[in-house]
Amino acid sequence: MTQISKIDAIKGAFYGAIVGDALCLGSHYEYDAIKIYNAYGDKPIEKFMSPGEMMGGQTHGIGWGERNYHPGKKAGGTTDYGDYNILVLEHLAQIAEPKRAFEVSGILAHWMNRFENSWGSWICTMTKQTYTQVKEGVAVERIGGISNAMAIRHVAGYAYYDSEEELADLARKTMFTHTSEEALSGGEFFARVTHRVINGEHPRDAIENVAVTMSGFIQGKVAQAIAKVAEEKDPSTSLSKEKFSDDLAITSMAKLWDIGRSEPVRVGKASPTEGTLPASVYIILKYVDQEDALNVAIQANAMVGGDNASRSIAIGMVLGAYKGVNAIKKEWLESLEQYEYCENLLNKLPLLK
């Protein structure tokens, strides 16, 4: 592999995540991978699309019904996952001089202003609940809901903080709408992995080395993903022969939730960390050694559907850190709606100035 600079790795992590998220805008919350494939001309996605584009303008969010989940967005825009990462970037750019510790209380006014005036994306239940809590004067340390959905929002932090502990802390604090330890530890896991990749570790080594330092839940989910990659790559298995093997692999790594609606939630493709974490690790490890690893991986993730945007942040930042910003397809980077805006803000942060 060509050696890349730390600056290239930091920018690769950020834009890998944001570009990966933007690729998911068109199919976000569509749970039928075959439908996505057919809609995109029986081939992987090649360009950014508006919400539900090529699929009648709507996607099928299990339990939420057919709808346009991001009515204020167009091709090249981001989902709520990308929006949250840009929100944190904006905040860090505001507090760049002098550099200081991240506090949830410091971002709340900015968060509420964006939420009230210029969001345009899906507003998750935990965001709504936390907004209400803040309005009602609930103490900062008590805000958030119990959701176990993984919502990684700290990717701009690699241009601001240079220690693993600071980044692990940032990952947890930027998920202030969530109180579930599963979700918080999932964000921390990928924060530590990405930091190590930026500093020269191979993604596979970083994933294995971080996992052993964390909870049994994290260790089990990482082991599950490693085993699933081995199964998918083994030519003797039925999974390896499937046309939609990534879809089947990801769906198989978490249980079905039969929640009394018209159909069960396929948790492996949905938001809960128990599916999102191993699914993200699976995509990273399956594609990491390919020549065009970053682009192929974020493309493959988008094609699986479900809550592909959640996975895209983890996948994009780890492989972006590994391959660097120049590995991202130029046409994707340049057609990212907020590329110049983000570039100006990133260049204000301490490690990129």
mmCIF file of N, CA, C and O in Angstrom, residues 284-338:
data_model
loop_
_atom_site.group_PDB
_atom_site.id
_atom_site.type_symbol
_atom_site.label_atom_id
_atom_site.label_comp_id
_atom_site.label_asym_id
_atom_site.label_seq_id
_atom_site.Cartn_x
_atom_site.Cartn_y
_atom_site.Cartn_z
ATOM 1 N N ILE A 284 -16.113 -3.868 6.246
ATOM 2 C CA ILE A 284 -14.727 -3.394 6.313
ATOM 3 C C ILE A 284 -13.764 -4.539 6.005
ATOM 4 O O ILE A 284 -12.875 -4.419 5.157
ATOM 5 N N LEU A 285 -13.928 -5.651 6.705
ATOM 6 C CA LEU A 285 -12.978 -6.760 6.577
ATOM 7 C C LEU A 285 -13.115 -7.503 5.254
ATOM 8 O O LEU A 285 -12.129 -8.012 4.722
ATOM 9 N N LYS A 286 -14.309 -7.553 4.711
ATOM 10 C CA LYS A 286 -14.477 -8.240 3.429
ATOM 11 C C LYS A 286 -13.750 -7.498 2.302
ATOM 12 O O LYS A 286 -13.145 -8.115 1.420
ATOM 13 N N TYR A 287 -13.811 -6.169 2.336
ATOM 14 C CA TYR A 287 -13.302 -5.388 1.204
ATOM 15 C C TYR A 287 -11.943 -4.733 1.445
ATOM 16 O O TYR A 287 -11.368 -4.168 0.521
ATOM 17 N N VAL A 288 -11.408 -4.818 2.665
ATOM 18 C CA VAL A 288 -10.232 -4.036 3.031
ATOM 19 C C VAL A 288 -9.012 -4.298 2.150
ATOM 20 O O VAL A 288 -8.212 -3.386 1.901
ATOM 21 N N ASP A 289 -8.862 -5.504 1.655
ATOM 22 C CA ASP A 289 -7.667 -5.831 0.876
ATOM 23 C C ASP A 289 -7.855 -5.658 -0.630
ATOM 24 O O ASP A 289 -6.926 -5.922 -1.405
ATOM 25 N N GLN A 290 -9.040 -5.209 -1.047
ATOM 26 C CA GLN A 290 -9.235 -4.945 -2.470
ATOM 27 C C GLN A 290 -8.549 -3.638 -2.860
ATOM 28 O O GLN A 290 -8.385 -2.730 -2.038
ATOM 29 N N GLU A 291 -8.163 -3.546 -4.103
ATOM 30 C CA GLU A 291 -7.418 -2.375 -4.559
ATOM 31 C C GLU A 291 -8.203 -1.087 -4.352
ATOM 32 O O GLU A 291 -7.661 -0.070 -3.924
ATOM 33 N N ASP A 292 -9.487 -1.117 -4.637
ATOM 34 C CA ASP A 292 -10.342 0.068 -4.498
ATOM 35 C C ASP A 292 -11.247 -0.094 -3.271
ATOM 36 O O ASP A 292 -12.443 0.170 -3.332
ATOM 37 N N ALA A 293 -10.646 -0.510 -2.169
ATOM 38 C CA ALA A 293 -11.394 -0.963 -0.990
ATOM 39 C C ALA A 293 -12.444 0.032 -0.510
ATOM 40 O O ALA A 293 -13.600 -0.338 -0.261
ATOM 41 N N LEU A 294 -12.069 1.282 -0.355
ATOM 42 C CA LEU A 294 -12.987 2.274 0.221
ATOM 43 C C LEU A 294 -14.231 2.445 -0.641
ATOM 44 O O LEU A 294 -15.363 2.344 -0.155
ATOM 45 N N ASN A 295 -14.036 2.708 -1.925
ATOM 46 C CA ASN A 295 -15.178 2.970 -2.801
ATOM 47 C C ASN A 295 -16.063 1.737 -2.962
ATOM 48 O O ASN A 295 -17.291 1.841 -2.939
ATOM 49 N N VAL A 296 -15.448 0.577 -3.114
ATOM 50 C CA VAL A 296 -16.220 -0.654 -3.283
ATOM 51 C C VAL A 296 -17.024 -0.968 -2.015
ATOM 52 O O VAL A 296 -18.173 -1.395 -2.080
ATOM 53 N N ALA A 297 -16.420 -0.716 -0.863
ATOM 54 C CA ALA A 297 -17.091 -1.024 0.399
ATOM 55 C C ALA A 297 -18.284 -0.113 0.658
ATOM 56 O O ALA A 297 -19.360 -0.584 1.045
ATOM 57 N N ILE A 298 -18.125 1.192 0.450
ATOM 58 C CA ILE A 298 -19.255 2.089 0.719
ATOM 59 C C ILE A 298 -20.349 1.904 -0.326
ATOM 60 O O ILE A 298 -21.537 2.085 -0.040
ATOM 61 N N GLN A 299 -19.965 1.495 -1.516
ATOM 62 C CA GLN A 299 -20.919 1.167 -2.570
ATOM 63 C C GLN A 299 -21.711 -0.090 -2.174
ATOM 64 O O GLN A 299 -22.946 -0.114 -2.238
ATOM 65 N N ALA A 300 -21.001 -1.131 -1.752
ATOM 66 C CA ALA A 300 -21.648 -2.380 -1.348
ATOM 67 C C ALA A 300 -22.581 -2.163 -0.165
ATOM 68 O O ALA A 300 -23.680 -2.721 -0.109
ATOM 69 N N ASN A 301 -22.155 -1.336 0.782
ATOM 70 C CA ASN A 301 -22.987 -1.052 1.944
ATOM 71 C C ASN A 301 -24.289 -0.368 1.550
ATOM 72 O O ASN A 301 -25.366 -0.709 2.045
ATOM 73 N N ALA A 302 -24.194 0.601 0.637
ATOM 74 C CA ALA A 302 -25.401 1.303 0.186
ATOM 75 C C ALA A 302 -26.389 0.328 -0.452
ATOM 76 O O ALA A 302 -27.608 0.445 -0.259
ATOM 77 N N MET A 303 -25.875 -0.657 -1.185
ATOM 78 C CA MET A 303 -26.733 -1.583 -1.917
ATOM 79 C C MET A 303 -27.472 -2.556 -1.016
ATOM 80 O O MET A 303 -28.503 -3.109 -1.405
ATOM 81 N N VAL A 304 -26.985 -2.777 0.186
ATOM 82 C CA VAL A 304 -27.670 -3.688 1.118
ATOM 83 C C VAL A 304 -28.973 -3.077 1.618
ATOM 84 O O VAL A 304 -29.956 -3.780 1.835
ATOM 85 N N GLY A 305 -28.987 -1.749 1.813
ATOM 86 C CA GLY A 305 -30.188 -1.087 2.299
ATOM 87 C C GLY A 305 -30.348 -1.188 3.800
ATOM 88 O O GLY A 305 -29.387 -1.395 4.532
ATOM 89 N N GLY A 306 -31.600 -1.049 4.254
ATOM 90 C CA GLY A 306 -31.842 -0.962 5.691
ATOM 91 C C GLY A 306 -31.304 0.355 6.209
ATOM 92 O O GLY A 306 -31.356 1.376 5.515
ATOM 93 N N ASP A 307 -30.758 0.350 7.420
ATOM 94 C CA ASP A 307 -30.147 1.577 7.924
ATOM 95 C C ASP A 307 -28.689 1.619 7.466
ATOM 96 O O ASP A 307 -27.754 1.607 8.270
ATOM 97 N N ASN A 308 -28.530 1.650 6.156
ATOM 98 C CA ASN A 308 -27.184 1.648 5.575
ATOM 99 C C ASN A 308 -26.408 2.918 5.909
ATOM 100 O O ASN A 308 -25.180 2.907 5.947
ATOM 101 N N ALA A 309 -27.106 4.010 6.197
ATOM 102 C CA ALA A 309 -26.416 5.260 6.518
ATOM 103 C C ALA A 309 -25.677 5.161 7.842
ATOM 104 O O ALA A 309 -24.588 5.718 7.997
ATOM 105 N N SER A 310 -26.254 4.472 8.810
ATOM 106 C CA SER A 310 -25.563 4.281 10.090
ATOM 107 C C SER A 310 -24.263 3.522 9.871
ATOM 108 O O SER A 310 -23.202 3.919 10.364
ATOM 109 N N ARG A 311 -24.322 2.442 9.108
ATOM 110 C CA ARG A 311 -23.125 1.648 8.830
ATOM 111 C C ARG A 311 -22.104 2.452 8.031
ATOM 112 O O ARG A 311 -20.897 2.291 8.191
ATOM 113 N N SER A 312 -22.587 3.328 7.150
ATOM 114 C CA SER A 312 -21.689 4.050 6.248
ATOM 115 C C SER A 312 -20.694 4.920 6.999
ATOM 116 O O SER A 312 -19.563 5.107 6.530
ATOM 117 N N ILE A 313 -21.080 5.467 8.137
ATOM 118 C CA ILE A 313 -20.162 6.325 8.888
ATOM 119 C C ILE A 313 -18.997 5.493 9.404
ATOM 120 O O ILE A 313 -17.830 5.864 9.251
ATOM 121 N N ALA A 314 -19.299 4.345 10.003
ATOM 122 C CA ALA A 314 -18.237 3.481 10.533
ATOM 123 C C ALA A 314 -17.347 2.949 9.421
ATOM 124 O O ALA A 314 -16.115 3.016 9.498
ATOM 125 N N ILE A 315 -17.964 2.442 8.367
ATOM 126 C CA ILE A 315 -17.201 1.867 7.250
ATOM 127 C C ILE A 315 -16.360 2.935 6.569
ATOM 128 O O ILE A 315 -15.166 2.756 6.305
ATOM 129 N N GLY A 316 -16.978 4.072 6.275
ATOM 130 C CA GLY A 316 -16.289 5.135 5.558
ATOM 131 C C GLY A 316 -15.140 5.734 6.338
ATOM 132 O O GLY A 316 -14.084 6.035 5.768
ATOM 133 N N MET A 317 -15.313 5.893 7.656
ATOM 134 C CA MET A 317 -14.221 6.533 8.396
ATOM 135 C C MET A 317 -13.047 5.580 8.622
ATOM 136 O O MET A 317 -11.893 5.997 8.568
ATOM 137 N N VAL A 318 -13.319 4.292 8.822
ATOM 138 C CA VAL A 318 -12.217 3.340 9.010
ATOM 139 C C VAL A 318 -11.443 3.150 7.707
ATOM 140 O O VAL A 318 -10.212 3.273 7.672
ATOM 141 N N LEU A 319 -12.135 2.858 6.616
ATOM 142 C CA LEU A 319 -11.440 2.630 5.349
ATOM 143 C C LEU A 319 -10.925 3.930 4.736
ATOM 144 O O LEU A 319 -9.914 3.939 4.038
ATOM 145 N N GLY A 320 -11.601 5.048 5.031
ATOM 146 C CA GLY A 320 -11.099 6.339 4.586
ATOM 147 C C GLY A 320 -9.793 6.690 5.281
ATOM 148 O O GLY A 320 -8.871 7.234 4.667
ATOM 149 N N ALA A 321 -9.714 6.362 6.567
ATOM 150 C CA ALA A 321 -8.471 6.581 7.312
ATOM 151 C C ALA A 321 -7.351 5.711 6.767
ATOM 152 O O ALA A 321 -6.180 6.111 6.743
ATOM 153 N N TYR A 322 -7.700 4.522 6.314
ATOM 154 C CA TYR A 322 -6.711 3.567 5.798
ATOM 155 C C TYR A 322 -6.211 3.955 4.409
ATOM 156 O O TYR A 322 -5.011 3.909 4.122
ATOM 157 N N LYS A 323 -7.123 4.368 3.545
ATOM 158 C CA LYS A 323 -6.768 4.633 2.150
ATOM 159 C C LYS A 323 -6.474 6.106 1.861
ATOM 160 O O LYS A 323 -5.803 6.429 0.882
ATOM 161 N N GLY A 324 -6.990 7.009 2.690
ATOM 162 C CA GLY A 324 -6.735 8.433 2.497
ATOM 163 C C GLY A 324 -7.751 9.107 1.597
ATOM 164 O O GLY A 324 -8.448 8.463 0.809
ATOM 165 N N VAL A 325 -7.833 10.426 1.704
ATOM 166 C CA VAL A 325 -8.860 11.180 0.992
ATOM 167 C C VAL A 325 -8.720 11.057 -0.520
ATOM 168 O O VAL A 325 -9.721 11.083 -1.251
ATOM 169 N N ASN A 326 -7.495 10.897 -1.013
ATOM 170 C CA ASN A 326 -7.305 10.825 -2.465
ATOM 171 C C ASN A 326 -7.793 9.520 -3.076
ATOM 172 O O ASN A 326 -7.860 9.397 -4.305
ATOM 173 N N ALA A 327 -8.133 8.549 -2.225
ATOM 174 C CA ALA A 327 -8.669 7.282 -2.727
ATOM 175 C C ALA A 327 -10.152 7.376 -3.062
ATOM 176 O O ALA A 327 -10.683 6.537 -3.789
ATOM 177 N N ILE A 328 -10.822 8.396 -2.542
ATOM 178 C CA ILE A 328 -12.259 8.554 -2.799
ATOM 179 C C ILE A 328 -12.464 8.964 -4.255
ATOM 180 O O ILE A 328 -11.735 9.816 -4.782
ATOM 181 N N LYS A 329 -13.455 8.362 -4.902
ATOM 182 C CA LYS A 329 -13.736 8.724 -6.294
ATOM 183 C C LYS A 329 -13.916 10.234 -6.415
ATOM 184 O O LYS A 329 -14.725 10.832 -5.701
ATOM 185 N N LYS A 330 -13.153 10.826 -7.326
ATOM 186 C CA LYS A 330 -13.153 12.276 -7.470
ATOM 187 C C LYS A 330 -14.541 12.814 -7.773
ATOM 188 O O LYS A 330 -14.962 13.851 -7.231
ATOM 189 N N GLU A 331 -15.291 12.103 -8.629
ATOM 190 C CA GLU A 331 -16.618 12.596 -9.000
ATOM 191 C C GLU A 331 -17.587 12.565 -7.824
ATOM 192 O O GLU A 331 -18.506 13.384 -7.734
ATOM 193 N N TRP A 332 -17.397 11.632 -6.895
ATOM 194 C CA TRP A 332 -18.234 11.593 -5.694
ATOM 195 C C TRP A 332 -17.871 12.731 -4.755
ATOM 196 O O TRP A 332 -18.748 13.433 -4.264
ATOM 197 N N LEU A 333 -16.602 12.913 -4.537
ATOM 198 C CA LEU A 333 -16.164 13.961 -3.618
ATOM 199 C C LEU A 333 -16.591 15.333 -4.128
ATOM 200 O O LEU A 333 -17.129 16.153 -3.369
ATOM 201 N N GLU A 334 -16.408 15.572 -5.411
ATOM 202 C CA GLU A 334 -16.698 16.896 -5.964
ATOM 203 C C GLU A 334 -18.187 17.166 -6.117
ATOM 204 O O GLU A 334 -18.594 18.329 -6.183
ATOM 205 N N SER A 335 -18.998 16.109 -6.179
ATOM 206 C CA SER A 335 -20.447 16.332 -6.285
ATOM 207 C C SER A 335 -21.148 16.252 -4.937
ATOM 208 O O SER A 335 -22.367 16.355 -4.859
ATOM 209 N N LEU A 336 -20.364 16.104 -3.872
ATOM 210 C CA LEU A 336 -20.908 16.176 -2.519
ATOM 211 C C LEU A 336 -21.391 17.605 -2.271
ATOM 212 O O LEU A 336 -20.620 18.560 -2.417
ATOM 213 N N GLU A 337 -22.649 17.760 -1.937
ATOM 214 C CA GLU A 337 -23.270 19.083 -1.868
ATOM 215 C C GLU A 337 -22.498 20.055 -0.952
ATOM 216 O O GLU A 337 -22.330 21.230 -1.287
ATOM 217 N N GLN A 338 -22.019 19.579 0.186
ATOM 218 C CA GLN A 338 -21.372 20.467 1.154
ATOM 219 C C GLN A 338 -19.850 20.282 1.191
ATOM 220 O O GLN A 338 -19.221 20.576 2.208
#
